[in-house]
Tab-separated table of C-alpha atoms and ligand atoms in Angstrom:
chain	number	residue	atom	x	y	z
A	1	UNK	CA	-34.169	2.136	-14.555
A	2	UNK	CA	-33.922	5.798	-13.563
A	3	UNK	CA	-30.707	7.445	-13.210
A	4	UNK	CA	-29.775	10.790	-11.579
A	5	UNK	CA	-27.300	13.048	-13.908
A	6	UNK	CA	-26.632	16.439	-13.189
A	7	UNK	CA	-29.743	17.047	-11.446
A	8	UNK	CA	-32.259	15.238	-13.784
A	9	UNK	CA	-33.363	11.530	-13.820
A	10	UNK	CA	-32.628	9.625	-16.942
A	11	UNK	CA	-33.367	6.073	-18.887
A	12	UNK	CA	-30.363	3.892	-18.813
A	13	UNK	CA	-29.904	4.768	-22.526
A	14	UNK	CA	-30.071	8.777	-21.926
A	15	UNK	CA	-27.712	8.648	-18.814
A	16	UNK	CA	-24.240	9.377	-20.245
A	17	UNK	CA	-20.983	11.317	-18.928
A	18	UNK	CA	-18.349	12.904	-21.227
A	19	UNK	CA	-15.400	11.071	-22.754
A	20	UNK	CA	-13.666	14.520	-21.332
A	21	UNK	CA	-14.789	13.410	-17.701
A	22	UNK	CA	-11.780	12.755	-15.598
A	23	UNK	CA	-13.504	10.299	-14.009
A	24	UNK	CA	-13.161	8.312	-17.102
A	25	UNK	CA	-9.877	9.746	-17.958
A	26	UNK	CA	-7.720	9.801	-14.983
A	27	UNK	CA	-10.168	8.030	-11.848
A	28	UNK	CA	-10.161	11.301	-10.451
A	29	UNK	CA	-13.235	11.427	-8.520
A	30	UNK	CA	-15.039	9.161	-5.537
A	31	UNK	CA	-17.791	6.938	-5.054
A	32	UNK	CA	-20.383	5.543	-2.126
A	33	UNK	CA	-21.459	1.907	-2.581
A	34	UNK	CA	-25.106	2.313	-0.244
A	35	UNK	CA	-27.618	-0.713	0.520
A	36	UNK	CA	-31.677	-0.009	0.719
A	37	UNK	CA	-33.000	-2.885	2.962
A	38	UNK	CA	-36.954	-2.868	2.549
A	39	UNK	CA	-37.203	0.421	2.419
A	40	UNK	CA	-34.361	2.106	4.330
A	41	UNK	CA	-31.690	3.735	3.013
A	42	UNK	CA	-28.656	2.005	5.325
A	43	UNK	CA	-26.546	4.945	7.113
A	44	UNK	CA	-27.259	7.130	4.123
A	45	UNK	CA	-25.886	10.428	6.631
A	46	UNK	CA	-22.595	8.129	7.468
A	47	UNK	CA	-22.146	7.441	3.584
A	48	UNK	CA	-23.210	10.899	2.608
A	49	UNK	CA	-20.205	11.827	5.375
A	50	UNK	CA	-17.195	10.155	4.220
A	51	UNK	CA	-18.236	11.059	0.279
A	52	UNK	CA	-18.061	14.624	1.851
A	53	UNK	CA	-14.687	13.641	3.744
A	54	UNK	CA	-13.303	11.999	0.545
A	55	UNK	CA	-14.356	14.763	-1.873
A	56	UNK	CA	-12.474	17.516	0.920
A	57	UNK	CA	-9.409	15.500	0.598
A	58	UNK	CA	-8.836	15.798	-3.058
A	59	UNK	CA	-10.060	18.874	-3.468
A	60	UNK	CA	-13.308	18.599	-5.300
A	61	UNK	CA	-16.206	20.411	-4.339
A	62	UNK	CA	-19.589	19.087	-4.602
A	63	UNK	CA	-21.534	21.106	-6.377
A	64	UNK	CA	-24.650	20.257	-4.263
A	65	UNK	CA	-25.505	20.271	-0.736
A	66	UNK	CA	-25.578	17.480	2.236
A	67	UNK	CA	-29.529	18.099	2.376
A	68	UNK	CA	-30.162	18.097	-1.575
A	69	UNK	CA	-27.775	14.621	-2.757
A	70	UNK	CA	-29.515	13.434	0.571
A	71	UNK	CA	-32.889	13.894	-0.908
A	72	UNK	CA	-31.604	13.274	-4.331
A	73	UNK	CA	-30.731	9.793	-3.503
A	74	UNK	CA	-33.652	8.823	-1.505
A	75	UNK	CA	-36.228	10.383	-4.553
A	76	UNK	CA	-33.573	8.155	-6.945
A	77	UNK	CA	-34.477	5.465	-4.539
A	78	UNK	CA	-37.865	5.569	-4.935
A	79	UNK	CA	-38.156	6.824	-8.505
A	80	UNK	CA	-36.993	3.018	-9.182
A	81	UNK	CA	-39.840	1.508	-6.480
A	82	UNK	CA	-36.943	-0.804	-5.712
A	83	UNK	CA	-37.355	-1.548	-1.682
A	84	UNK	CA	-34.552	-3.618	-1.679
A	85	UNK	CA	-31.608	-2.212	-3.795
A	86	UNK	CA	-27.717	-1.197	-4.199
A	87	UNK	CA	-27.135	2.475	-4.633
A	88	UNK	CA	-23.554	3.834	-6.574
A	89	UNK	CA	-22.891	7.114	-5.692
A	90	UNK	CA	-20.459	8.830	-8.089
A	91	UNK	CA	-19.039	12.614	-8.072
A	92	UNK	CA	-16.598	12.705	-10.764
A	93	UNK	CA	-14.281	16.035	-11.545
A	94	UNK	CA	-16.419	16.701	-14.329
A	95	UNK	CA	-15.621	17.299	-18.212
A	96	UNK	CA	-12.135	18.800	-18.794
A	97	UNK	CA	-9.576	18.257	-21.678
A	98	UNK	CA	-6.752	16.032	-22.131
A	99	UNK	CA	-4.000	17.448	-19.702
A	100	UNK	CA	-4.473	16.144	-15.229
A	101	UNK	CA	-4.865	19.664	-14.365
A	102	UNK	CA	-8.384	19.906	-12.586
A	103	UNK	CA	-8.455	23.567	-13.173
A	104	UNK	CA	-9.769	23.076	-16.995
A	105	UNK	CA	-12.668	20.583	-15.500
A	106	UNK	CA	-15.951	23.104	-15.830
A	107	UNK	CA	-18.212	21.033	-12.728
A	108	UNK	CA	-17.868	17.974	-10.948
A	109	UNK	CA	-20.798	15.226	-12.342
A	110	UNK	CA	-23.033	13.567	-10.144
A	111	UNK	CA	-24.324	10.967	-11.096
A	112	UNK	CA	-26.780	8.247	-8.447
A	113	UNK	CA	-27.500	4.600	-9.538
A	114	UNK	CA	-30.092	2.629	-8.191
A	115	UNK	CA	-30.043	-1.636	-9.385
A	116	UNK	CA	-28.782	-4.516	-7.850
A	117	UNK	CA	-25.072	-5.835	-6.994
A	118	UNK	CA	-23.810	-9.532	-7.232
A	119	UNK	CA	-23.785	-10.740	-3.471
A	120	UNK	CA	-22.168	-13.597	-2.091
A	121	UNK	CA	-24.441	-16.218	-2.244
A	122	UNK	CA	-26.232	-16.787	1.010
A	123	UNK	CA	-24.914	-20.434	1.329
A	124	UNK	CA	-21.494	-18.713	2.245
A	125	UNK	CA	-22.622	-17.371	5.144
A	126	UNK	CA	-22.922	-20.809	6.691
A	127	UNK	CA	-19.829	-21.950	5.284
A	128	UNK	CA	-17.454	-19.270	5.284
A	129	UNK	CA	-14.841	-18.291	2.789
A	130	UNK	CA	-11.485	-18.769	2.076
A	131	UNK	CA	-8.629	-16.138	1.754
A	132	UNK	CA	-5.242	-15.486	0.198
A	133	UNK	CA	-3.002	-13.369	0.888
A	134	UNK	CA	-2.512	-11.128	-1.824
A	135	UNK	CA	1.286	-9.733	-3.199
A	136	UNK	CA	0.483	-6.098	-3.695
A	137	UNK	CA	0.460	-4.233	-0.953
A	138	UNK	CA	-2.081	-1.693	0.068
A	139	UNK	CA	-1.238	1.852	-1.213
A	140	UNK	CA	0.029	3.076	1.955
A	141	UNK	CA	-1.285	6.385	3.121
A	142	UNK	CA	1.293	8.792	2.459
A	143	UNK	CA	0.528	8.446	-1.057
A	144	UNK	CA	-2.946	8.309	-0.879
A	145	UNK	CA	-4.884	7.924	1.821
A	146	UNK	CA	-7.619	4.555	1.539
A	147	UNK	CA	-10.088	6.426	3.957
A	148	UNK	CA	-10.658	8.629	0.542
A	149	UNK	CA	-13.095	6.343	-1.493
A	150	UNK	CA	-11.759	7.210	-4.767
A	151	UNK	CA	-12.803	5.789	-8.408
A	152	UNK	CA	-9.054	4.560	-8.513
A	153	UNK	CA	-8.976	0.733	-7.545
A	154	UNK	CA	-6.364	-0.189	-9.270
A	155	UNK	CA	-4.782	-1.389	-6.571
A	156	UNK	CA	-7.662	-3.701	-4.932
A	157	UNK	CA	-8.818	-4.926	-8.382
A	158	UNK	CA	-5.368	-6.228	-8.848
A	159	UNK	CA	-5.554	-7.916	-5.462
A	160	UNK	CA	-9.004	-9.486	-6.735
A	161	UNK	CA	-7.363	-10.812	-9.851
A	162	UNK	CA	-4.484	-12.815	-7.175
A	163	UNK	CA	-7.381	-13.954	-5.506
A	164	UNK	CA	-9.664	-15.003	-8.046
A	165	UNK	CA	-6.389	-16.742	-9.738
A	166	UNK	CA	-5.969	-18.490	-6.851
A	167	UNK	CA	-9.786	-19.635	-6.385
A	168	UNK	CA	-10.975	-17.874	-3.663
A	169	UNK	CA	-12.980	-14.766	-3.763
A	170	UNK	CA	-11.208	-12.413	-1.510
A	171	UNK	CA	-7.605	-10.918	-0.860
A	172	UNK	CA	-5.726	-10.039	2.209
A	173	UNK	CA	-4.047	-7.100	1.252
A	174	UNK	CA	-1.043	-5.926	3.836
A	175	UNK	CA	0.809	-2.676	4.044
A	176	UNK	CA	4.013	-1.756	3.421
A	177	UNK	CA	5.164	-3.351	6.663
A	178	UNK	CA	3.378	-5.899	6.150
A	179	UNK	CA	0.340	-5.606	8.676
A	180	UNK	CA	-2.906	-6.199	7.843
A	181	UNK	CA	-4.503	-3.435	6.333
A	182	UNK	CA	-8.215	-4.474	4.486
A	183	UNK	CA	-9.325	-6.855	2.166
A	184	UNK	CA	-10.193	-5.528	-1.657
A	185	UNK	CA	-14.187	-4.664	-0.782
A	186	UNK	CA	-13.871	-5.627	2.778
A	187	UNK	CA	-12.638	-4.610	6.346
A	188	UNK	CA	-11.418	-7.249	8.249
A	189	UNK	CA	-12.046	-8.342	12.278
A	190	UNK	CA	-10.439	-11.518	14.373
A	191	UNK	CA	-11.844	-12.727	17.539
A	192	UNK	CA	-8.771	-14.094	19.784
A	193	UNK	CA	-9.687	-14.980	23.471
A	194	UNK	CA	-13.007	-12.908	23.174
A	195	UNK	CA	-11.373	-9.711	22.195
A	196	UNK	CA	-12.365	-8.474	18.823
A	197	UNK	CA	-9.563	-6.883	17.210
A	198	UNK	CA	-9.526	-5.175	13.766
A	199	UNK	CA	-6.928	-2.995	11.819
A	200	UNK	CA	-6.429	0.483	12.844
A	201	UNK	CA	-7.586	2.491	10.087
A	202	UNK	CA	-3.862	4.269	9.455
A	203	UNK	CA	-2.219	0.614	8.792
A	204	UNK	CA	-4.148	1.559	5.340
A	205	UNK	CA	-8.144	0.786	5.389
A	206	UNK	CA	-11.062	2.368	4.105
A	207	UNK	CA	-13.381	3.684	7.387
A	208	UNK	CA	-15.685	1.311	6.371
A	209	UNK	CA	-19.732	1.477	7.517
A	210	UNK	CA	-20.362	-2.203	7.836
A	211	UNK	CA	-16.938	-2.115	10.274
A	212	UNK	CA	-18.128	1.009	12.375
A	213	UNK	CA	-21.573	-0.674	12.512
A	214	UNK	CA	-19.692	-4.063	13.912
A	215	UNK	CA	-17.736	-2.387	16.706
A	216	UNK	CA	-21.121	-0.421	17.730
A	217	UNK	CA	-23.065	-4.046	18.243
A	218	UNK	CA	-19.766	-5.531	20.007
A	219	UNK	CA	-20.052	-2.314	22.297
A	220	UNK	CA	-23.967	-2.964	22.869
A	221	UNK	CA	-22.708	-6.450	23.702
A	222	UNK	CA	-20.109	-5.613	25.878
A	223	UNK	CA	-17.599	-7.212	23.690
A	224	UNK	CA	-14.620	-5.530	24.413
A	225	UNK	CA	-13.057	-4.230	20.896
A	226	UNK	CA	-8.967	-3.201	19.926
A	227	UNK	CA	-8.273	-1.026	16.648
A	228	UNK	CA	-4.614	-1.469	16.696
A	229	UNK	CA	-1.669	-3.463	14.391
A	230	UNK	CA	-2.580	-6.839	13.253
A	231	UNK	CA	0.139	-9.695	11.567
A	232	UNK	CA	-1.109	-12.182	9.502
A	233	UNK	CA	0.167	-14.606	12.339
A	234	UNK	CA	-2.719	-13.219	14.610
A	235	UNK	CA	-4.884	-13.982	11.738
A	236	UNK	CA	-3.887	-17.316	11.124
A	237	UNK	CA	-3.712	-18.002	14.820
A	238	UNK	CA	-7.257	-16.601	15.681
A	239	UNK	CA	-10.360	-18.357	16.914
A	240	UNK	CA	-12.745	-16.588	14.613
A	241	UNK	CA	-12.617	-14.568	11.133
A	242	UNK	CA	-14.641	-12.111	9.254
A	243	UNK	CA	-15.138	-9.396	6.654
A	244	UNK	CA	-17.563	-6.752	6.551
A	245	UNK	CA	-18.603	-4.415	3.897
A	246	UNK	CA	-21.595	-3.064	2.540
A	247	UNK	CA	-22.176	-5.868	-0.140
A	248	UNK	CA	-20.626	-8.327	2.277
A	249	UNK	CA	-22.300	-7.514	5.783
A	250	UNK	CA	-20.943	-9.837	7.332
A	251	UNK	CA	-18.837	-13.042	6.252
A	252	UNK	CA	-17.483	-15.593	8.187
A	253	UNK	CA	-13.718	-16.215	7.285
A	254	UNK	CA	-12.573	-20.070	7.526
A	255	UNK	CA	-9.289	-20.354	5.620
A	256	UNK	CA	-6.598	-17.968	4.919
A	257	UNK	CA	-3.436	-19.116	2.952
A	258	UNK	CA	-4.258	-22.917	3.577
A	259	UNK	CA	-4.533	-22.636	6.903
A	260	UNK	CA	-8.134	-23.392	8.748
A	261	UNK	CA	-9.210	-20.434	10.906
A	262	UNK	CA	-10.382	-21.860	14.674
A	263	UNK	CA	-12.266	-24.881	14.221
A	264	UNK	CA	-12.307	-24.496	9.892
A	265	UNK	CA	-16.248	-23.798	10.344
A	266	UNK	CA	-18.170	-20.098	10.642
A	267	UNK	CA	-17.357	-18.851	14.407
A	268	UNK	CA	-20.267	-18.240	16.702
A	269	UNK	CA	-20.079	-15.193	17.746
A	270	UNK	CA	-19.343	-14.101	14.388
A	271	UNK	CA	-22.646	-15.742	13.384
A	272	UNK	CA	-24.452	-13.913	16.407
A	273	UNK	CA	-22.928	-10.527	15.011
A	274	UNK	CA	-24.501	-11.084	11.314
A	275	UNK	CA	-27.815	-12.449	13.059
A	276	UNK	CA	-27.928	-9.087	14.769
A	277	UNK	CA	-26.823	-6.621	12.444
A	278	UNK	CA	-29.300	-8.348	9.795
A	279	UNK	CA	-31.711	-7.487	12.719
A	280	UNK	CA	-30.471	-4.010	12.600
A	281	UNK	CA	-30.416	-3.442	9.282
A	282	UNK	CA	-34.156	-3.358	8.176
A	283	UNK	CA	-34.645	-1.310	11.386
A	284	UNK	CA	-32.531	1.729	11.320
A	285	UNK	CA	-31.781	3.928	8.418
A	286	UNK	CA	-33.672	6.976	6.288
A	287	UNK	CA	-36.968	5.897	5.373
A	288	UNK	CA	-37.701	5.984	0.978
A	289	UNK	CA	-40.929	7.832	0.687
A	290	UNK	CA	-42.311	6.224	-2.407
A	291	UNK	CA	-45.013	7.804	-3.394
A	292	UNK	CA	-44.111	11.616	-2.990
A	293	UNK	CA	-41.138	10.845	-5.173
A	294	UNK	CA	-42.688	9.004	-7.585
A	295	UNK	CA	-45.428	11.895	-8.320
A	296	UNK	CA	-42.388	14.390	-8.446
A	297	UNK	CA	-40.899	12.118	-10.869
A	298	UNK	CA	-43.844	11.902	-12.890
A	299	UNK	CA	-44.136	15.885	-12.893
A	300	UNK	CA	-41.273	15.912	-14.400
B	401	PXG	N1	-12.571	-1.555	2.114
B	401	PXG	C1	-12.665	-1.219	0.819
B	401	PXG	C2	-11.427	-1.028	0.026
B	401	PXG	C3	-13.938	-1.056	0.237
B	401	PXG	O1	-14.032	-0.721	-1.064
B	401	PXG	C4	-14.940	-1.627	2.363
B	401	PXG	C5	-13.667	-1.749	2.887
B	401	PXG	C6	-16.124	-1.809	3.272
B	401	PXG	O2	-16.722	-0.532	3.552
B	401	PXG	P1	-18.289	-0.373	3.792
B	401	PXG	O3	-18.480	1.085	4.030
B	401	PXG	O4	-18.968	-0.851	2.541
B	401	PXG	O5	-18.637	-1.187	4.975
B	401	PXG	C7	-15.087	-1.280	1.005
B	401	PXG	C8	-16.452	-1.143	0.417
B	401	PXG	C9	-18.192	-3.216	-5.070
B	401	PXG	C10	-18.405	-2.629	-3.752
B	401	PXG	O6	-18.825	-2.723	-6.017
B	401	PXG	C11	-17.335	-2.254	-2.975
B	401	PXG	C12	-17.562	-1.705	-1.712
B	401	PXG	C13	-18.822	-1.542	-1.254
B	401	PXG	C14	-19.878	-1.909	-2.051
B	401	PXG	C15	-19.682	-2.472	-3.304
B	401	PXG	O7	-17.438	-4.188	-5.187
B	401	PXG	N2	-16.480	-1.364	-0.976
């Protein structure tokens, strides 16, 4: 396993960031959680976009270009041959000392993994998941905003623990007044009279890629789509359920808080949106040129 640091690839023993990091120290910095899908890099420019978005919020400036942690990922990519692969994109603050301020960090790290996430297990996808909700609300947006994809996730993780207490493997986690916001790792989407409806990204969600990718196929369908306010009532009360995220895709939703989602089995149009966006996913995206990178990588 190669790693990017800094501008160089190391071994999974050499790759190491600084106690000092803030990263480590206070979760100040962001990450991009990207998919490779035989050889394409999925939405790397869209990923690439909101790490830029993210890292303008907090302040933290990249020390590298669009162009170069573009190529840097794709040559990480194919350093590790891996066609099919999970990349973690991570820009931390950088080494500083023991006090918050970010004015005694020297430069931001960046660091790019390429290896493999835990997915759901493909038997899910025929039949479905079930949901809690969870009892800690989102971090609502005047605090800090969840479209900034920060290594903080406090919040979610503790959401994940409810849920995983509670045997099931993801949360429903509302805002502060109480409408839907996300799920821990996941966006969320209902189908209710053939409408597909999904939380407005202020009521608290990350701008996810997966969900952007979902309301472009319902558009190509002519599925008419609503970002707006959702209640867990419409949840409960809708005739089909699903999550999307990048280590999701997509995943049919059958139970949430006991109660059986439309007919308790995975909905059919949300099984025609997965069949198409699997379609969709080995197609589009930024081609891994193997070989070039792997000479470059053995120059040195
Ligand atoms: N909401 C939150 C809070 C997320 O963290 C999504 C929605 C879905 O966004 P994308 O862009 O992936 O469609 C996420 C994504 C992990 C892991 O390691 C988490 C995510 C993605 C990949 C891996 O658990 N979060």
């Amino acid at each position: 396993m190669l790693i990017y640091v800094d501008g160089k690839l190391k071994t999974k023993d050499q790759a190491k960031i600084s106690v000092f990091d803030h990263g480590f120290l206070y979760g100040d910095g962001i990450f991009e959680g990207i998919r490779v899908y035989e050889g394409n890099v999925f939405r790397l420019a869209e990923h690439i976009d909101r790490l830029y978005e993210s890292a303008k919020t907090i302040a933290l400036r990249i020390p590298i270009t669009r162009e170069e942690l573009t190529q840097a990922t794709l040559d990480t990519v194919a350093a590790n041959g891996l066609r099919n692969a999970y990349i973690r994109l991570v820009i931390s603050r950088g080494p500083g000392d023991l006090g918050i301020d970010p004015a005694n960090c020297s430069e931001p790290s960046v660091v790019i993994i390429v290896g493999t996430i835990k997915l759901y297990p493909e038997e899910l996808y025929r039949t479905g998941i079930a949901l809690v909700t969870s009892s800690v609300p989102r971090i609502p947006t005047q605090c800090l905003d969840p479209r900034i994809k920060s290594l903080n996730y406090l919040n979610n993780i503790m959401a994940k623990i409810e849920a995983r207490q509670a045997g099931v493997l993801e949360a429903v986690m509302l805002n502060l007044n109480g409408r839907v916001a996300e799920c821990t790792a996941d966006n969320i989407f209902r189908f209710k009279n053939g409408l597909l409806e999904t939380p407005d990204l202020m009521h608290g969600a990350l701008a996810g890629i997966t969900r952007a990718a979902v309301l472009e196929l319902a558009a190509r369908n002519g599925i008419r789509t609503r970002e707006g306010a959702l209640g867990l009532h419409d949840l409960y009360n809708a005739d089909e359920c699903f999550l999307t995220g990048t280590g999701a895709e997509i995943m049919p939703v059958i139970k949430i808080d006991g109660r059986e989602i439309g007919d308790g089995k995975p909905g059919a149009k949300t099984l025609d949106l997965l069949r198409q966006f699997r379609e969709l996913r080995v197609r589009e995206g930024s081609r891994v040129d193997y070989p070039r990178a792997a000479a470059a990588a053995a120059e040195g």
